[in-house]
PDB file of C-alpha atoms in Angstrom:
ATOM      1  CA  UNK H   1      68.139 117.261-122.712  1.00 62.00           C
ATOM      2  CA  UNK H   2      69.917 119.578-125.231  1.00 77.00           C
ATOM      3  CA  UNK H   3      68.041 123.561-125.325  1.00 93.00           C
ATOM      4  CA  UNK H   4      67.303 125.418-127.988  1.00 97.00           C
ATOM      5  CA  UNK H   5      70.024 126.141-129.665  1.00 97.00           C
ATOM      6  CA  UNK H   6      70.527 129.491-132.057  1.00 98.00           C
ATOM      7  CA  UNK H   7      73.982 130.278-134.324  1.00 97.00           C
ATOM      8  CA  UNK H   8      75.506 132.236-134.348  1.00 97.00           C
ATOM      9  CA  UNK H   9      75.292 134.126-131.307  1.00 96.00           C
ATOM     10  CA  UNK H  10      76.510 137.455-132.453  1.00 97.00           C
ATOM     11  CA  UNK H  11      77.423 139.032-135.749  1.00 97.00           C
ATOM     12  CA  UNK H  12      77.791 142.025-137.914  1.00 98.00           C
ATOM     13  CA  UNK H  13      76.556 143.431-141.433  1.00 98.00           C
ATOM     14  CA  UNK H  14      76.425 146.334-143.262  1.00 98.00           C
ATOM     15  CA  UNK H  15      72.996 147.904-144.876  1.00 98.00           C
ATOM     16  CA  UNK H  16      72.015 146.136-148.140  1.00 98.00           C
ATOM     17  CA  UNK H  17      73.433 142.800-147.053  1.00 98.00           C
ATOM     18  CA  UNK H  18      71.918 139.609-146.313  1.00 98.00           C
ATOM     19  CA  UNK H  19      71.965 137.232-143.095  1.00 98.00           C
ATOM     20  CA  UNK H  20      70.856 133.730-142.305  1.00 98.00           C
ATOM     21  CA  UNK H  21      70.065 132.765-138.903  1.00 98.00           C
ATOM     22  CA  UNK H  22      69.521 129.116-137.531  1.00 98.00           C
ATOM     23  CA  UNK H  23      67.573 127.982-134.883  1.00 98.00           C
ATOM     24  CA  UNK H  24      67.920 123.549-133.764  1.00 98.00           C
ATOM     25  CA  UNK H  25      65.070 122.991-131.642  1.00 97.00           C
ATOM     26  CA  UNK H  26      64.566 120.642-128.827  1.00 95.00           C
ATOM     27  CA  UNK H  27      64.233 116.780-129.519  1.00 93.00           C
ATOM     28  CA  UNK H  28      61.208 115.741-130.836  1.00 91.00           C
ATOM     29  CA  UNK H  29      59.768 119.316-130.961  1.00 92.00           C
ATOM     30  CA  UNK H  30      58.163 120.407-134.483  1.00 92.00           C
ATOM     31  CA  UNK H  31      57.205 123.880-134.068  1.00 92.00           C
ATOM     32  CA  UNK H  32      59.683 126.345-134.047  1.00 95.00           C
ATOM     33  CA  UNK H  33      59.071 130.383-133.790  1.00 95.00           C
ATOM     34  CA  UNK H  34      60.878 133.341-134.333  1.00 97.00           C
ATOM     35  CA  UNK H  35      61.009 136.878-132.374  1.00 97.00           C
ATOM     36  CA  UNK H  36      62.906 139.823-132.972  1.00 97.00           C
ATOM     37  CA  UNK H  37      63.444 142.102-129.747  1.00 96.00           C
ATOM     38  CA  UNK H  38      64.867 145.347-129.643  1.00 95.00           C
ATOM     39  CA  UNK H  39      64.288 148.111-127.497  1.00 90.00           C
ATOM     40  CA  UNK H  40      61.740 150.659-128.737  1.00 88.00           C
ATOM     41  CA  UNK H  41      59.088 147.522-130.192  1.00 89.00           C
ATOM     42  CA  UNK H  42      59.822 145.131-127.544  1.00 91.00           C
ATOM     43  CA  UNK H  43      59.374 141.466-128.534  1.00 93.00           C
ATOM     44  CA  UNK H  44      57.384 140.703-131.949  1.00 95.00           C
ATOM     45  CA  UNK H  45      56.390 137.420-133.381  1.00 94.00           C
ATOM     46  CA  UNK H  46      57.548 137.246-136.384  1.00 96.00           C
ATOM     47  CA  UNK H  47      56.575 133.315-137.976  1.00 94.00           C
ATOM     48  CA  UNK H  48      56.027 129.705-136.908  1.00 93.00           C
ATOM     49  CA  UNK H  49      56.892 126.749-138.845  1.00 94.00           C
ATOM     50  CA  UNK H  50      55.454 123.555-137.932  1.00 91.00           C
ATOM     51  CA  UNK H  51      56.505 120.142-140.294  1.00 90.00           C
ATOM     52  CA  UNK H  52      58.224 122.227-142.673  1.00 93.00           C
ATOM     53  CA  UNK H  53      55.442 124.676-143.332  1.00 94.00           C
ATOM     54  CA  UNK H  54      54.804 128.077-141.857  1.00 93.00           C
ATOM     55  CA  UNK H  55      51.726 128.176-140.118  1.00 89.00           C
ATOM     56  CA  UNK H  56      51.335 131.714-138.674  1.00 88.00           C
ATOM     57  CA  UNK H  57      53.156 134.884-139.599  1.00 92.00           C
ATOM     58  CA  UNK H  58      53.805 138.117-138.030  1.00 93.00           C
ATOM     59  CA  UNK H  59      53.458 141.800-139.361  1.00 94.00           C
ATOM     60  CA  UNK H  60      56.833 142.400-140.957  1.00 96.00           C
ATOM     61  CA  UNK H  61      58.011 143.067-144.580  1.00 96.00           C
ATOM     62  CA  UNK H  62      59.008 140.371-147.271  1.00 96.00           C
ATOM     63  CA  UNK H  63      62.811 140.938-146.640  1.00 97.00           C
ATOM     64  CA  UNK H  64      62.426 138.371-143.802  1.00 98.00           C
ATOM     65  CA  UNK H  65      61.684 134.648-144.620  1.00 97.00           C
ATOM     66  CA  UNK H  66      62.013 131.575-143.164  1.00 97.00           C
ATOM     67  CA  UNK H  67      62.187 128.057-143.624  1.00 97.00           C
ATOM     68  CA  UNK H  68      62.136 124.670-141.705  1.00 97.00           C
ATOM     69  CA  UNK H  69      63.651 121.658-142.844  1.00 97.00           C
ATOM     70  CA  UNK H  70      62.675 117.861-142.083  1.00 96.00           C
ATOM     71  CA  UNK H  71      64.936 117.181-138.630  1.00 94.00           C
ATOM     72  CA  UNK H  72      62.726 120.250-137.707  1.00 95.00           C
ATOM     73  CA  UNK H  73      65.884 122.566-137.666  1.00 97.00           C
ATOM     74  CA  UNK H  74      64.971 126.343-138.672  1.00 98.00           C
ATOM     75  CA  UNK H  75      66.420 129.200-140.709  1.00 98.00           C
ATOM     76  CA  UNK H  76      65.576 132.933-140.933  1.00 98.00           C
ATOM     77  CA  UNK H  77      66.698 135.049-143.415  1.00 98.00           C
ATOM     78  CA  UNK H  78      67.032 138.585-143.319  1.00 98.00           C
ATOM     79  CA  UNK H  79      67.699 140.827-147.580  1.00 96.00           C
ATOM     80  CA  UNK H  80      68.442 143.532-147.770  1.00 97.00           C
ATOM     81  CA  UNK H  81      69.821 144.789-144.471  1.00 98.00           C
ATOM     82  CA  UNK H  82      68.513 148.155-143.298  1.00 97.00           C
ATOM     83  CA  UNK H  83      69.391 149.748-139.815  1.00 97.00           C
ATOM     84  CA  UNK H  84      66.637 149.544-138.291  1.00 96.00           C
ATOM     85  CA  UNK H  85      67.198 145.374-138.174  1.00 97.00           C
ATOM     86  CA  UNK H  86      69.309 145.671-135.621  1.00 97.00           C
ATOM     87  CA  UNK H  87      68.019 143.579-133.067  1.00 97.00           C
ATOM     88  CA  UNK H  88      68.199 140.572-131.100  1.00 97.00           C
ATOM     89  CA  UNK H  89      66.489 137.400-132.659  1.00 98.00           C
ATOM     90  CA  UNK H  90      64.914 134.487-130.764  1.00 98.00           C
ATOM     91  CA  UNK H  91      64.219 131.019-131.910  1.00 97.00           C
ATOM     92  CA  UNK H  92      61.526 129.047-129.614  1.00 96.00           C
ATOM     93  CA  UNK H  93      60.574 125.653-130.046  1.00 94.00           C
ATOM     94  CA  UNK H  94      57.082 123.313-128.744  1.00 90.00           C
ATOM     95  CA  UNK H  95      55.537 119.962-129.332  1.00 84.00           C
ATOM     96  CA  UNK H  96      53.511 121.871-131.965  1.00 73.00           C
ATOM     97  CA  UNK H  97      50.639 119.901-131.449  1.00 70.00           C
ATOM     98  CA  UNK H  98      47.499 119.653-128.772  1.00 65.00           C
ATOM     99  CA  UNK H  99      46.145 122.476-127.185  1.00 68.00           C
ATOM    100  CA  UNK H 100      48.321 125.148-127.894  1.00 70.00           C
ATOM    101  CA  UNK H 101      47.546 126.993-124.858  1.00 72.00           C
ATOM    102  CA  UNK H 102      49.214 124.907-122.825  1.00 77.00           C
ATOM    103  CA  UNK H 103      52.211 124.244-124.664  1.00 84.00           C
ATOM    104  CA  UNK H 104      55.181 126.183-123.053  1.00 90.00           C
ATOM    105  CA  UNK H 105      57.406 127.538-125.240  1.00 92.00           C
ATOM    106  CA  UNK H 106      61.636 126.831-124.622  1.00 94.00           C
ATOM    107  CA  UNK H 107      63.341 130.330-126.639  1.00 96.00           C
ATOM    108  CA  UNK H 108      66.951 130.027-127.216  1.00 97.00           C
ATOM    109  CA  UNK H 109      69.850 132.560-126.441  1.00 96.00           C
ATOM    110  CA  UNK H 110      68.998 134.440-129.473  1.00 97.00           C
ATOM    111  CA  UNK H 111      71.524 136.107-132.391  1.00 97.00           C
ATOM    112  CA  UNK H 112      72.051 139.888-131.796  1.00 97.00           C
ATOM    113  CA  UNK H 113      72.287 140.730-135.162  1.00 98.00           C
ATOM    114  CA  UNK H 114      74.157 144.590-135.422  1.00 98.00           C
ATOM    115  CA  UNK H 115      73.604 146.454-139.067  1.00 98.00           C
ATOM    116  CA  UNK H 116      75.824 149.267-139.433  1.00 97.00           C
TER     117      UNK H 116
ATOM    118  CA  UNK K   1      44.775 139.948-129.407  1.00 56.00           C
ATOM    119  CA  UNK K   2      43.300 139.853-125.992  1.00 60.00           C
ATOM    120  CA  UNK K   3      45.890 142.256-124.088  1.00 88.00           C
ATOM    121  CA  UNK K   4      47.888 142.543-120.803  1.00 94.00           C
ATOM    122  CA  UNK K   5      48.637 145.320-118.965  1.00 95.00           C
ATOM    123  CA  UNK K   6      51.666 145.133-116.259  1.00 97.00           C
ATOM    124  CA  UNK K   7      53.622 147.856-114.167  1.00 97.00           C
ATOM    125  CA  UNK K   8      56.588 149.019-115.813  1.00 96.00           C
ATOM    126  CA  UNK K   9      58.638 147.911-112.697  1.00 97.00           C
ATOM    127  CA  UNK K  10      58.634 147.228-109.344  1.00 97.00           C
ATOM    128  CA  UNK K  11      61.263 146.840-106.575  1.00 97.00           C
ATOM    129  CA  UNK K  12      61.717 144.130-103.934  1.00 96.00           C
ATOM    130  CA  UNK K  13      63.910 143.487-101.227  1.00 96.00           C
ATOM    131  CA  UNK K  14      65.912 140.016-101.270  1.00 96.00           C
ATOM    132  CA  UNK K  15      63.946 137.238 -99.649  1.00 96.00           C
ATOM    133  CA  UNK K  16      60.555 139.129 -99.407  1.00 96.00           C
ATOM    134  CA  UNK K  17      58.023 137.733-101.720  1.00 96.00           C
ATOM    135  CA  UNK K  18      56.869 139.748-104.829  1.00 97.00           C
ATOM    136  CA  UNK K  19      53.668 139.823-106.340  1.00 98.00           C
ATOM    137  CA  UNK K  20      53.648 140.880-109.631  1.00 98.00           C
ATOM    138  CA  UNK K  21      50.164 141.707-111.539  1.00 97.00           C
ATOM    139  CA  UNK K  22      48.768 141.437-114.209  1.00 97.00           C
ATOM    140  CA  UNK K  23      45.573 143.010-116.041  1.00 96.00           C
ATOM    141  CA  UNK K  24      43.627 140.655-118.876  1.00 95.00           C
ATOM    142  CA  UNK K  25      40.486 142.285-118.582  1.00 93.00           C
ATOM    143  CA  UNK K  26      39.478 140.778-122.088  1.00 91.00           C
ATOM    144  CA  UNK K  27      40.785 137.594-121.573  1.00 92.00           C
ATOM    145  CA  UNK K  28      38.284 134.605-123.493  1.00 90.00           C
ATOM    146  CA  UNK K  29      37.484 131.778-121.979  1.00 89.00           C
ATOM    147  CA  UNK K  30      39.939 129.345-123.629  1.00 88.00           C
ATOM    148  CA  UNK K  31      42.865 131.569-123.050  1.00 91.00           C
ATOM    149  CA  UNK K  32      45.603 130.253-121.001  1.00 93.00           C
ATOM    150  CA  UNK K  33      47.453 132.579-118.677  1.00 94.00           C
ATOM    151  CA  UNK K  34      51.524 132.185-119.099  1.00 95.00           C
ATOM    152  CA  UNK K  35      53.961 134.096-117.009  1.00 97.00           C
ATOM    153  CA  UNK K  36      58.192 134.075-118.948  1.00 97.00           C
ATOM    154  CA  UNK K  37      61.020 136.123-117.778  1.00 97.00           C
ATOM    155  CA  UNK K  38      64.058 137.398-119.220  1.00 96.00           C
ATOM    156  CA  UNK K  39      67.176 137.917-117.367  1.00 94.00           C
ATOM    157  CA  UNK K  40      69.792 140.057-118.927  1.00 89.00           C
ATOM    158  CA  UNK K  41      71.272 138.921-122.448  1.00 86.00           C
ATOM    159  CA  UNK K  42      69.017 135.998-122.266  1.00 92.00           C
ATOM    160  CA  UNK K  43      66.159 134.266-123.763  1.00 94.00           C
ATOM    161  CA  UNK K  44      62.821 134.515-122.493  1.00 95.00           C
ATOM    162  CA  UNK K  45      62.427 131.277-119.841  1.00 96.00           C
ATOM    163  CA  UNK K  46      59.044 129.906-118.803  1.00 95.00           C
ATOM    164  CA  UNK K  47      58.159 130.838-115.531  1.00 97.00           C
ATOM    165  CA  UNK K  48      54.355 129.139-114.970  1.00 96.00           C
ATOM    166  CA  UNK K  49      50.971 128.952-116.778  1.00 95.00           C
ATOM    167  CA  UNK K  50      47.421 128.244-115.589  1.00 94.00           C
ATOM    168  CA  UNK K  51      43.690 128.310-117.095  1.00 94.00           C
ATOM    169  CA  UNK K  52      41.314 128.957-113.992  1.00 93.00           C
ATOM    170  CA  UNK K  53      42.988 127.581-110.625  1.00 93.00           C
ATOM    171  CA  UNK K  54      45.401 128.671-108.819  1.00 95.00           C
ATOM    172  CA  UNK K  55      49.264 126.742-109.364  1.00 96.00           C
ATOM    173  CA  UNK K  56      51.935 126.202-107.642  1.00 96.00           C
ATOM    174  CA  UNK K  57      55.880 125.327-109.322  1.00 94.00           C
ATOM    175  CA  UNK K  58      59.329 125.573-108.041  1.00 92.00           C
ATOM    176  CA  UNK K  59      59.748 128.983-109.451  1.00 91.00           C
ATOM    177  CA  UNK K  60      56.357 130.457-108.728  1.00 96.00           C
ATOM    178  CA  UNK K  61      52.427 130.789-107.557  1.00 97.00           C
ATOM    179  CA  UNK K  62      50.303 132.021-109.854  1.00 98.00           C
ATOM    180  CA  UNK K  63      47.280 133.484-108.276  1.00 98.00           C
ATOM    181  CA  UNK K  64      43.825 133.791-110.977  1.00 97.00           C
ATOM    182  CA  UNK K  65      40.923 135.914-110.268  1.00 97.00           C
ATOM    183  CA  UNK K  66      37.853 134.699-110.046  1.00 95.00           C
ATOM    184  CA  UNK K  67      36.662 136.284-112.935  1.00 95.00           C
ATOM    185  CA  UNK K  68      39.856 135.308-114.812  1.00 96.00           C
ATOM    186  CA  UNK K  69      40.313 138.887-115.851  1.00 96.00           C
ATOM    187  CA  UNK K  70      43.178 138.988-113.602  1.00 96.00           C
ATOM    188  CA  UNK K  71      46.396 137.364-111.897  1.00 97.00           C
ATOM    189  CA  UNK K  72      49.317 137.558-110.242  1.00 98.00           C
ATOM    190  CA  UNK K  73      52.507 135.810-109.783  1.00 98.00           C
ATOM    191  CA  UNK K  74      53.836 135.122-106.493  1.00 98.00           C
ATOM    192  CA  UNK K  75      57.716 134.688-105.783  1.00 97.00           C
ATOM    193  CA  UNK K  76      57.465 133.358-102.639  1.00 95.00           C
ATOM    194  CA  UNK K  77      61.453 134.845-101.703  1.00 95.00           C
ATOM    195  CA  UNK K  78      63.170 137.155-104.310  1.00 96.00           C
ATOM    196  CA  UNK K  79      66.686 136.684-105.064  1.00 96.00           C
ATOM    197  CA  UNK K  80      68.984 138.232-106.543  1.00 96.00           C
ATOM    198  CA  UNK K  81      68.696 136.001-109.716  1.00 94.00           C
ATOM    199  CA  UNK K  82      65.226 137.004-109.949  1.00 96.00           C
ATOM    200  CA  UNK K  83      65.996 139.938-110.998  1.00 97.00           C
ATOM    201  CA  UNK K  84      64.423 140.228-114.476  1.00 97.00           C
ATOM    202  CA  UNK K  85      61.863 141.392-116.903  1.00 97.00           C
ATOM    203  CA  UNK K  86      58.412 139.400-115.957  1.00 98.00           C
ATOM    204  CA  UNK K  87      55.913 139.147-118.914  1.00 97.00           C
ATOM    205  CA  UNK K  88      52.284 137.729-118.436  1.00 96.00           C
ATOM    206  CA  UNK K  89      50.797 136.210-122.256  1.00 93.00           C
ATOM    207  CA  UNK K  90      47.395 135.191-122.551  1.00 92.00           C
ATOM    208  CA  UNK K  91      47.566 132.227-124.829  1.00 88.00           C
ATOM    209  CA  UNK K  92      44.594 130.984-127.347  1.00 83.00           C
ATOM    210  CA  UNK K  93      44.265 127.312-127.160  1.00 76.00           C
ATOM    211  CA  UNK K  94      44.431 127.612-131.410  1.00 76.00           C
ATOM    212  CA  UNK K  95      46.678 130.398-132.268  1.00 73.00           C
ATOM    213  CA  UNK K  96      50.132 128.204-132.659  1.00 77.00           C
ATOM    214  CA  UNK K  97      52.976 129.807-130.898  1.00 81.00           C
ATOM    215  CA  UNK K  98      51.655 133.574-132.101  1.00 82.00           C
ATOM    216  CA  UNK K  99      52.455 135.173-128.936  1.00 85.00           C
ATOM    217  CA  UNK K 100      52.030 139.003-128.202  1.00 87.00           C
ATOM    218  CA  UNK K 101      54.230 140.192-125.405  1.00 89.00           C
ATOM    219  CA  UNK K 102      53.361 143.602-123.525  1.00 88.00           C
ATOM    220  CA  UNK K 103      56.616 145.881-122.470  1.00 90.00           C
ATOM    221  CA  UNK K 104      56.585 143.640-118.903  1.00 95.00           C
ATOM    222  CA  UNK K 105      57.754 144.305-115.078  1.00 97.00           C
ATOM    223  CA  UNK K 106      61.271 145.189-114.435  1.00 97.00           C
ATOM    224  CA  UNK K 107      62.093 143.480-111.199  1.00 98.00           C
ATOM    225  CA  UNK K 108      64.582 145.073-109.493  1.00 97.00           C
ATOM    226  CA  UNK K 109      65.549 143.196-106.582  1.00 97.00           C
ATOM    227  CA  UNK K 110      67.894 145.319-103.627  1.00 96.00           C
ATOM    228  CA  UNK K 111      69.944 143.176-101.334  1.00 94.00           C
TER     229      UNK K 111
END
């Protein structure tokens, strides 16, 4: 079956701009997550939606929202583009339900986002 | 967040197993331990998970203390294509998809 799948893969802005990142989950999955990595703060959760509402959230400022829509699909957006956003962004995607322990999460490629 | 605690990186020659540990030491009792890696430019890809007993996959062993407060994945004959960043996650059975990842092994694998 089909992966996660996260567009687009690479792209450029310039501080003060926006960006919108999707994220298509695998079949039948209804949670999706989102990470951003870069190299001095490693991988950080940043939110989960689950049936169109978020249910956890991650330490990071109001510039970056999210949203899921009702085929499960996901969006991030990113205001107000500082440096410091430069990172790579994965998308992950589980059943969303049971015992959430066990559920194994399936990331995407990601979208290396560069702010200049 | 019940924390991990992993060597920066280890070396391995090609098809000589690797263990690679990992410290929970405040692990809780519903906690599930889950082992990803990331090759370079990729996504993080499941490797194995396990509660209490030991398990066995294609990829992997994963080996759990007795006391939990440990494990250690086995890879029973490094390749080349093993060659990755290895994080261990302790997952709460009720915390979504929340996950905190540590900084990870580097696995450098030498032919």
């Amino acid at each position: 079956k089909a992966g996660v799948t996260q567009t687009p893969r690479y792209l450029i802005k310039t501080r003060g701009q926006q960006v919108t990142l999707s994220c298509s989950p695998i079949s039948g999955h209804r949670s999706v997550s989102w990470y951003q990595q870069t190299p001095g703060q490693g991988l950080q959760f940043l939110f989960e939606y689950f049936s169109e509402t978020q249910r956890n959230k991650g330490n990071f400022p109001g510039r970056f929202s999210g949203r899921q829509f009702s085929n499960s699909r996901s969006e991030m957006n990113v205001s107000t583009l500082e440096l410091g956003d430069s990172a790579l962004y994965l998308c992950a995607s589980t059943p969303g339900q049971g015992n959430a322990g066990a559920n194994v999460l399936t990331f995407g490629a990601g979208s290396r986002l560069t702010v200049l | 967040d019940a924390k991990t605690t992993q060597p920066n990186s280890m070396e391995s020659n090609e098809e000589e197993p690797v263990h690679l540990p990992c410290n929970h030491s405040t692990i809780s009792g519903t906690d599930y331990i889950h082992w990803y890696r990331q090759l370079p430019s990729q996504g993080p890809e499941y490797v194995i998970h396990g509660l209490t007993s030991n398990v066995n996959n294609r990829m992997a062993s994963l080996a759990i203390a007795e006391d939990r407060k440990s494990s250690t994945l086995i890879l029973h004959r490094a390749t080349l294509r093993d060659a990755a960043v290895y994080y261990c996650i302790l997952r709460p059975y009720n915390a979504g998809n929340m996950l905190t990842f540590g900084g990870g092994t580097r696995l450098m694998v030498k032919p």
